[in-house]
XYZ file of C-alpha atoms in Angstrom:
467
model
C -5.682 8.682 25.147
C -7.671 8.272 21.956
C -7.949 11.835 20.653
C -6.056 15.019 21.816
C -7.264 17.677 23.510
C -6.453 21.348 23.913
C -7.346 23.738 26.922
C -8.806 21.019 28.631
C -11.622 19.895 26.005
C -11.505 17.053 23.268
C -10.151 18.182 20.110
C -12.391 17.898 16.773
C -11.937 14.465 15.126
C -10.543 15.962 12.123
C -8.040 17.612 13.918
C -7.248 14.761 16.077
C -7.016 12.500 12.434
C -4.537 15.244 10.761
C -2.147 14.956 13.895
C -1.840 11.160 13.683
C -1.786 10.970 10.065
C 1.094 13.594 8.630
C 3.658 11.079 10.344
C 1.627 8.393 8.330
C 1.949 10.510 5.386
C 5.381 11.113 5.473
C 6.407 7.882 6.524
C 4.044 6.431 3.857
C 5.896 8.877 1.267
C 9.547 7.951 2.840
C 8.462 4.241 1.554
C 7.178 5.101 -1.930
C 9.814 7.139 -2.805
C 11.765 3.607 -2.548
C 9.904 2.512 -5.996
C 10.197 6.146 -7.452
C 13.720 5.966 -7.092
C 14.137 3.088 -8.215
C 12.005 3.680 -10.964
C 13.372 6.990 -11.981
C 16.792 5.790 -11.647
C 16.847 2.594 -13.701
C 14.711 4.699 -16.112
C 18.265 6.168 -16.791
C 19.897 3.039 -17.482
C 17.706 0.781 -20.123
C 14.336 0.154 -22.030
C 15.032 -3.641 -20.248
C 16.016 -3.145 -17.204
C 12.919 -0.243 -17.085
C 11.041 -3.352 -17.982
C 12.457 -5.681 -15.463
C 12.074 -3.299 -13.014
C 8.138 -2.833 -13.957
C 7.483 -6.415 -14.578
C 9.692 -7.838 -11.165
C 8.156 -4.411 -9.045
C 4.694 -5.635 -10.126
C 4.979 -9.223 -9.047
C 7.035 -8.200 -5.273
C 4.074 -5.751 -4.397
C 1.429 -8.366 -5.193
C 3.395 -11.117 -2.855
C 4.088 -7.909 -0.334
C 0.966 -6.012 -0.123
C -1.293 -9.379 0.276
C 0.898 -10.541 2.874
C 1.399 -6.857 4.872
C -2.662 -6.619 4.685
C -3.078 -10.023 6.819
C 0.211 -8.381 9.330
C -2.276 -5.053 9.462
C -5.082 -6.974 11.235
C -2.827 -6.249 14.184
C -3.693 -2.743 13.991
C -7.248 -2.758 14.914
C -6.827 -5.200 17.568
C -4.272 -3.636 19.455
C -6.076 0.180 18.835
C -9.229 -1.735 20.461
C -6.729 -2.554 23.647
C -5.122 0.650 23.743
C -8.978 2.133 23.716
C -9.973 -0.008 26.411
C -6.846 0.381 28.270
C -5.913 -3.332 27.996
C -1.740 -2.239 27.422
C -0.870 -5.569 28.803
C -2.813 -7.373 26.208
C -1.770 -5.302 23.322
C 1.774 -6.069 24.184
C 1.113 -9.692 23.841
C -0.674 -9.898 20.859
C 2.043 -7.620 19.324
C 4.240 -11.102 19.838
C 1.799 -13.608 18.032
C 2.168 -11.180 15.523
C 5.820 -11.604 14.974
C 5.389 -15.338 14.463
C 2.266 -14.352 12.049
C 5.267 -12.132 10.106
C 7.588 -15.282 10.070
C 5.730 -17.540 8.622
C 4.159 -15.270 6.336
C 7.725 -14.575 5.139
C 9.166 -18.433 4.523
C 5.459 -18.286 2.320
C 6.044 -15.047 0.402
C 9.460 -15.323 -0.416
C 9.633 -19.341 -1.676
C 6.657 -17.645 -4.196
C 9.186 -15.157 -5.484
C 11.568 -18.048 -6.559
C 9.684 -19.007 -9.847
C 9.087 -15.444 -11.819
C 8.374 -17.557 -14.900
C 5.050 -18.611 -13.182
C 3.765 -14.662 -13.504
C 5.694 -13.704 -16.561
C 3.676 -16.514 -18.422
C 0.679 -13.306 -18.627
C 3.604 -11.129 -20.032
C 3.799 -12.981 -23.333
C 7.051 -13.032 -25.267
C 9.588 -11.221 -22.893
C 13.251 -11.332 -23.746
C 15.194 -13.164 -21.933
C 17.608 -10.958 -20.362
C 14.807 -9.536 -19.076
C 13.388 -12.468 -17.423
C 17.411 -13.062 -16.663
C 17.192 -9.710 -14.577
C 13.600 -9.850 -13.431
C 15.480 -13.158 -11.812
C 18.185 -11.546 -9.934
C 15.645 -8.560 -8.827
C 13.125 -11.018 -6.988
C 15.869 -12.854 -5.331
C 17.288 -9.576 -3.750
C 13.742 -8.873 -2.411
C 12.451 -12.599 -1.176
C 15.982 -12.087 1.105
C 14.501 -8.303 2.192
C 10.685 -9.660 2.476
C 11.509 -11.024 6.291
C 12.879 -7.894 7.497
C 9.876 -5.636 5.497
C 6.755 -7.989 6.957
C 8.519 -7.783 10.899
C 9.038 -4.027 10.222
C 5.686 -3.952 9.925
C 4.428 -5.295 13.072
C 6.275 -2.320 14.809
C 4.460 -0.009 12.233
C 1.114 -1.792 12.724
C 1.673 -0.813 16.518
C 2.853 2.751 16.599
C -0.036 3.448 14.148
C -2.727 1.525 16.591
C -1.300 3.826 19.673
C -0.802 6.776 17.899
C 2.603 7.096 18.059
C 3.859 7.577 14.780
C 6.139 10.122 14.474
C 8.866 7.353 15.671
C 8.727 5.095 12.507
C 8.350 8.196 10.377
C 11.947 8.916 11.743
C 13.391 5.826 10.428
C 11.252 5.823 6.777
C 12.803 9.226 6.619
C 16.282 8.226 7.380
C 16.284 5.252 5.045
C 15.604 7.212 1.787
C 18.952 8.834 2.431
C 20.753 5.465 2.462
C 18.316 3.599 -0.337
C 19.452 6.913 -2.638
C 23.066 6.025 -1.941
C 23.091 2.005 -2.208
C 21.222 2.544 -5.637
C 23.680 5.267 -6.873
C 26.444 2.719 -5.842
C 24.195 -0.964 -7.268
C 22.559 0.610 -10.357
C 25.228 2.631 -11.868
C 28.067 0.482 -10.127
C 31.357 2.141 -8.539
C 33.608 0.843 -5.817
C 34.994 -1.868 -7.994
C 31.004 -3.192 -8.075
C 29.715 -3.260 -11.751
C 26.990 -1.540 -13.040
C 23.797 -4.030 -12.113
C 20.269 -1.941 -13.108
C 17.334 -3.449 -12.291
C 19.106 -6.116 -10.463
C 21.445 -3.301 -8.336
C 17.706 -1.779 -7.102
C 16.855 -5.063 -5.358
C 19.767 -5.182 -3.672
C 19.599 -1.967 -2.798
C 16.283 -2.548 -1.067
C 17.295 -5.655 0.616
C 20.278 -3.870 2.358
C 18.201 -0.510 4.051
C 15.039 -2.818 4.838
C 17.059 -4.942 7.076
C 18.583 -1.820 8.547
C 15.096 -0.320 9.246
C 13.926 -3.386 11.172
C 17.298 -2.845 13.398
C 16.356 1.134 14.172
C 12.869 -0.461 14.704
C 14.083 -2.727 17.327
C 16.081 -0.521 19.082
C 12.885 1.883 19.337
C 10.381 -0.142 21.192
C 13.060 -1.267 23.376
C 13.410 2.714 24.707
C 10.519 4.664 23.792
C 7.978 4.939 27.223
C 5.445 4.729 24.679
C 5.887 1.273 23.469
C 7.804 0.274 27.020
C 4.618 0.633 28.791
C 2.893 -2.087 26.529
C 5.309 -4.359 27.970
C 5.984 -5.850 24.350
C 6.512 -9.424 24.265
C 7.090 -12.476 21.554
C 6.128 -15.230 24.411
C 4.929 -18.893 22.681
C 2.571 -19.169 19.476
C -0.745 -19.404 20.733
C -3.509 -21.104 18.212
C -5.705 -19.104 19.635
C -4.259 -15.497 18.839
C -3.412 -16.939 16.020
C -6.949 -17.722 15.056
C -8.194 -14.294 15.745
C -5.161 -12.355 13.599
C -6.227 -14.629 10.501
C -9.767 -14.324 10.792
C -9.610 -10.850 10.455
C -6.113 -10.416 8.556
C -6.997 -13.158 5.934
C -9.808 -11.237 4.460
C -7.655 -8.094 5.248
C -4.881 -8.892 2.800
C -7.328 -10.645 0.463
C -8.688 -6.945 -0.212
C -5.145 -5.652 -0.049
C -4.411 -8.191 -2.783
C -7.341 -7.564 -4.559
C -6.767 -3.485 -4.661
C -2.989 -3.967 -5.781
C -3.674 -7.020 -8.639
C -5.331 -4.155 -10.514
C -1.577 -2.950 -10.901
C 0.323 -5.893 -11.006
C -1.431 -8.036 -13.490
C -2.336 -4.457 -15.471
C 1.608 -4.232 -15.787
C 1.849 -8.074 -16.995
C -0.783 -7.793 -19.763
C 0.207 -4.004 -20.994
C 3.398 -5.931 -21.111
C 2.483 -7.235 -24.846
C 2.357 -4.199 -26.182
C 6.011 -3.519 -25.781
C 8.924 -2.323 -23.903
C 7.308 1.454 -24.346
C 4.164 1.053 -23.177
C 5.298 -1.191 -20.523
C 7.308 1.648 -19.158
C 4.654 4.213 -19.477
C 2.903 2.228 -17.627
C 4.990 2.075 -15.014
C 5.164 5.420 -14.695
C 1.563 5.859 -13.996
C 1.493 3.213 -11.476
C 4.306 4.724 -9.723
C 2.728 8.097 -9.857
C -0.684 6.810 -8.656
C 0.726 4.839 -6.027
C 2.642 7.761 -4.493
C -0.907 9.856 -4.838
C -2.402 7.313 -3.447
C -0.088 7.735 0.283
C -2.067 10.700 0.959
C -6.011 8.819 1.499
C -4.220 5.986 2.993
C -2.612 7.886 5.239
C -5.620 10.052 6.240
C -7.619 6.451 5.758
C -5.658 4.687 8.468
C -5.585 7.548 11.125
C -8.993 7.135 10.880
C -9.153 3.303 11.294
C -7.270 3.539 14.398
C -8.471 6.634 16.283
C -12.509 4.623 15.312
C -11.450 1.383 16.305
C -9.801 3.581 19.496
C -13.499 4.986 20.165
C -14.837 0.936 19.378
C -12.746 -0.303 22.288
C -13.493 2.469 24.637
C -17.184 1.896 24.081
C -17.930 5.451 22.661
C -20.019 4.847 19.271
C -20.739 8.571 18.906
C -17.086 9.532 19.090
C -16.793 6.253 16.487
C -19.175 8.270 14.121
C -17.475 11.339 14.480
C -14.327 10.200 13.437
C -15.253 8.031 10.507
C -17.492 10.616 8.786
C -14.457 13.516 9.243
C -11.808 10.839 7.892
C -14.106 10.655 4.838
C -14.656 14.467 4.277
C -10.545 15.147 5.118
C -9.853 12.162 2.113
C -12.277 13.518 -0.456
C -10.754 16.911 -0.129
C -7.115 15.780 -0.059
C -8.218 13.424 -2.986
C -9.414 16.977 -5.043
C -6.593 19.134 -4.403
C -4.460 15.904 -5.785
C -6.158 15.733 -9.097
C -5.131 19.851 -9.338
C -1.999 19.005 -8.824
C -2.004 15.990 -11.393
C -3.672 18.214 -14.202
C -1.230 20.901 -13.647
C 1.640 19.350 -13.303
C 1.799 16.515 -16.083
C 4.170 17.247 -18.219
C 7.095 17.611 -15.184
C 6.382 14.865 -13.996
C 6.833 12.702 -16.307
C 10.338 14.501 -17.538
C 11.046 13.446 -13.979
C 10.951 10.462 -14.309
C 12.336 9.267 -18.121
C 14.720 10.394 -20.544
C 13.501 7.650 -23.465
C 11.059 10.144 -25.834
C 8.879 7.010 -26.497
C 8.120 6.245 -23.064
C 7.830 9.906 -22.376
C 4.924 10.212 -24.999
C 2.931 7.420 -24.453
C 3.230 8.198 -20.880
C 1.635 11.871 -21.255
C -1.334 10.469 -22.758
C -2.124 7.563 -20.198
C -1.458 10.774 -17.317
C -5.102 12.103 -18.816
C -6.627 9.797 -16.486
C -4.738 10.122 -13.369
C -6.625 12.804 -11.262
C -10.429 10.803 -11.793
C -8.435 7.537 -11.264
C -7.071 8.074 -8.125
C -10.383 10.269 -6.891
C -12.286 6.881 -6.390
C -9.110 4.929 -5.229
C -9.240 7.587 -2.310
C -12.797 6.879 -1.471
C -12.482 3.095 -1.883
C -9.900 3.297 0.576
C -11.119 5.361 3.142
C -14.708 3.231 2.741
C -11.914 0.131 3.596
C -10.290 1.337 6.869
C -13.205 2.441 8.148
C -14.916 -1.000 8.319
C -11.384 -2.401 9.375
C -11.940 -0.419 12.611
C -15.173 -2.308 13.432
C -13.176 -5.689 13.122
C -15.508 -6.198 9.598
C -13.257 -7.680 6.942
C -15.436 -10.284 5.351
C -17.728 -8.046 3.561
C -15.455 -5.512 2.062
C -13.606 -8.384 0.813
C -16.178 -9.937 -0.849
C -16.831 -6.292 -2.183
C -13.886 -5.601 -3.653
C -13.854 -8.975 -5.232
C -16.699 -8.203 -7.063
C -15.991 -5.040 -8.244
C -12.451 -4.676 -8.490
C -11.929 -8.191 -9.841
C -14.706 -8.786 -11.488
C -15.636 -5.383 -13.229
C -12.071 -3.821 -12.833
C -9.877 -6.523 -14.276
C -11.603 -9.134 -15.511
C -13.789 -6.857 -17.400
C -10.713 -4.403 -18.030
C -8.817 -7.851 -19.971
C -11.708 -8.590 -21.579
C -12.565 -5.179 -23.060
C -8.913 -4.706 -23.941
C -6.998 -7.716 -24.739
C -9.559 -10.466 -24.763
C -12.197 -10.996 -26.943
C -14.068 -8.156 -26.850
C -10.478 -6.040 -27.749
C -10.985 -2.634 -28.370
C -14.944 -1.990 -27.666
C -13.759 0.378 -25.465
C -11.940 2.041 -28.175
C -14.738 5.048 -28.596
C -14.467 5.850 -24.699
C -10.955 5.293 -24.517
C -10.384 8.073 -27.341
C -12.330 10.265 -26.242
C -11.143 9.990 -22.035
C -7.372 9.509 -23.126
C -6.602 10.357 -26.401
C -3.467 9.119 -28.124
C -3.053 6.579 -25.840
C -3.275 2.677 -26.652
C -6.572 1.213 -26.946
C -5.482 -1.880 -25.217
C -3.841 0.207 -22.086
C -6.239 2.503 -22.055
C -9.201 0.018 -21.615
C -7.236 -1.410 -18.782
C -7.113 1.577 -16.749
C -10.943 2.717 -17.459
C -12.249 -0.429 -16.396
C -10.219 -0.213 -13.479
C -11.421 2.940 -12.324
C -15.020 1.842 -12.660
C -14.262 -0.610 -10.324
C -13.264 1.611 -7.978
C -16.372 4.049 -8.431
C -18.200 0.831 -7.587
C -16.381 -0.652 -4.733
C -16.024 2.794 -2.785
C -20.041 2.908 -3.597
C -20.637 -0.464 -2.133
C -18.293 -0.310 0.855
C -20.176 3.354 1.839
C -23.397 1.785 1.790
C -22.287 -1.185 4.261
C -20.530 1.582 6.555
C -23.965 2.968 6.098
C -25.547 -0.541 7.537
C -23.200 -0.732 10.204
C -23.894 2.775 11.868
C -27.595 2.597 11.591
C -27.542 -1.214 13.286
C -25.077 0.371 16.204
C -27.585 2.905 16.593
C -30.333 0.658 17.031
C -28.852 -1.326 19.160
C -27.871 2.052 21.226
């Protein structure tokens, strides 16, 4: 079925989106949480291994996120079977997935062999810190097999709308990811005290034992059972069709994460203290940010349902509530952000320094992560029409080219501190450089979200011409 229904009649889309994505949400959550652990917890042990953890965190979720976009093409194809009632082939391309997730794994994790490649950008780090950056990336290029098959399972309960099963097992893992880094970080059990280094471990150890729950799910759930799930032979063919439309898929995941990831390895030069401020704010934006994705990709998958079943009205429907449910979660966020500031960020450091300079780059969380919601939820929903080209090229241009290019330009390059006027007056105290980063980076966002709209625009008013 594609949407729920109650006394006998189809329930509202909204409705229908909120039901599929609080599993999302929490399971979403159950996953951050991993990096605010880790985060908060090593922020308890060092200024370096805080930066080790920041710098190595920043170059795993580039390799990660790029890779899980092109994994998530899967989604939209098999919601389009589901839609159309094709279980059988659903099942099948869930297998040329797996292989997709393989080899997608031997690629990701050789990359997180050389960290001196990416700290080049960082300038002069120490080097115990590029010691335990080291150690940290070799923990997670052993996990990054078990995290990429994971998520062929969680591209498929999402595309189905089943999703309350993997939300189960994202749940259960934080318990055992808080005790392996109690035991790694801080040491214990005749196992020294390892930081930043302990954390990886840590991860590598409860991913692996996700992806066994995960296994022993789709073999006994009726829900997956009845897609007759199946690795079979690679086939060039299915192949061909996953990477045309999960290529540009985790190019804009790439795209949408480098803003973080090369943020942290430039903010890098201005010190241990800033680095770890920053830090903070990425964590805290990327655990605001579960919320729209959440919402963002119950939407994707119920519309790319409706696409399959050959329903464009109930398509409509369901994109334009998915956008009204993220701009209002995105709102209530920023209340909580302003509100809340100054706990959070005792939550998550004890070093006064970091503390400080992390207060003032907090002014601009709640207008930051407004237009990351809308970019996103302007993402999925082309996603669900199979159209991953244009956002792509979208994103590139604003996000790359206004966000971060513009972003290093304006605040480390040579144009360094023109921003300074704007950035006083948005976030004062904080450091120019930083500072410029993050504007520039939300005016990417602003654009791509008003870009990707306008296209979504395109798309309906071309279906209903051709209706």
């Amino acid at each position: 079925m594609t949407a729920a229904s109650h006394a006998g009649r189809p329930a509202a889309p909204w409705r229908t989106i909120l039901q599929q994505a609080w599993p999302i949400l929490v399971s979403s959550w159950a996953g951050i949480i991993f990096a605010v652990l880790d985060t908060a917890m090593v922020g308890h042990t060092s200024a370096a291994d805080l930066q080790a953890m920041s710098l190595g965190a920043s170059v795993y979720i580039t390799i990660f996120v790029g890779l899980m976009g092109v994994v998530h093409a899967l989604i939209p194809i098999i919601a389009q079977h589901f839609g159309a009632g094709r279980l059988h082939e659903a099942g099948r391309i869930w297998g040329q997935g797996i292989w997709l997730a393989l080899i997608l794994s031997a690629l990701g994790g050789a990359s997180l062999l050389f960290p001196d490649a990416w700290l080049s950008l960082s300038g002069d780090v120490e080097p115990e810190v590029r010691r335990r950056v080291a150690g940290y990336l070799i923990a997670l290029a052993l996990a990054l097999p078990s995290a990429l098959l994971f998520r062929t399972i969680y591209a498929t309960s999402t595309a189905i709308s089943h999703t309350r099963e993997v939300m189960a097992i994202n749940v259960g893992s934080v318990a055992f990811k808080l005790l392996f880094n109690v035991w790694f970080i801080f040491g214990g059990l005749g196992l020294p005290a390892m930081g930043a280094v302990g954390a990886g471990i840590s991860t590598l150890v409860v991913d692996w034992m996700m992806l066994a729950a995960g296994w022993w799910m789709i073999r006994r759930r009726p829900a997956f059972r009845a897609l007759s799930l199946r690795l079979g032979r690679p086939r060039w063919a299915d192949q061909k069709e996953l990477l045309r439309l999960g290529l540009p898929m985790g190019g804009s995941y790439l795209i949408e994460v480098c803003a973080f990831s090369f943020m942290a390895l430039l903010i890098a030069r201005d010190g241990l203290y800033v680095s770890g401020a920053q830090q903070i704010l990425a964590n805290l934006i990327a655990l605001s940010y579960m919320l729209p994705m959440s919402l963002s990709l119950a939407t994707a998958s119920l519309t790319a349902q409706a696409v399959g079943a050959r329903d464009p009205a109930l398509a409509k429907r369901t994109g334009m509530s998915g956008i009204g449910l993220v701009a209002l979660g995105a709102l209530l966020t920023g209340v909580i952000l302003i509100t809340g500031r100054d706990a959070i960020v005792r939550a998550y450091t004890d070093e006064i320094q970091v503390a400080v300079i992390a207060l003032t780059l907090l002014q601009i969380a709640p207008w930051f992560h407004f237009w990351d919601a809308m970019h996103c939820i302007g993402a999925y929903i082309l996603r669900a029409y199979k159209i991953a080209v244009v956002p792509l090229i979208l994103q590139i241009s604003a996000l790359t080219g206004l966000g971060l290019v513009g972003g290093w330009w304006a605040g480390y390059g040579p144009a360094a501190g023109m921003l300074a006027p704007v950035a006083h007056r948005l976030m004062p105290g904080a450091p120019v450089g930083a500072a410029t980063m993050w504007i520039m980076a939300m005016a990417g966002l602003l654009l791509s979200a008003l870009l990707l709209f306008a296209w979504y625009g395109h798309v309906l008013r071309r279906q209903a011409r051709s209706a």
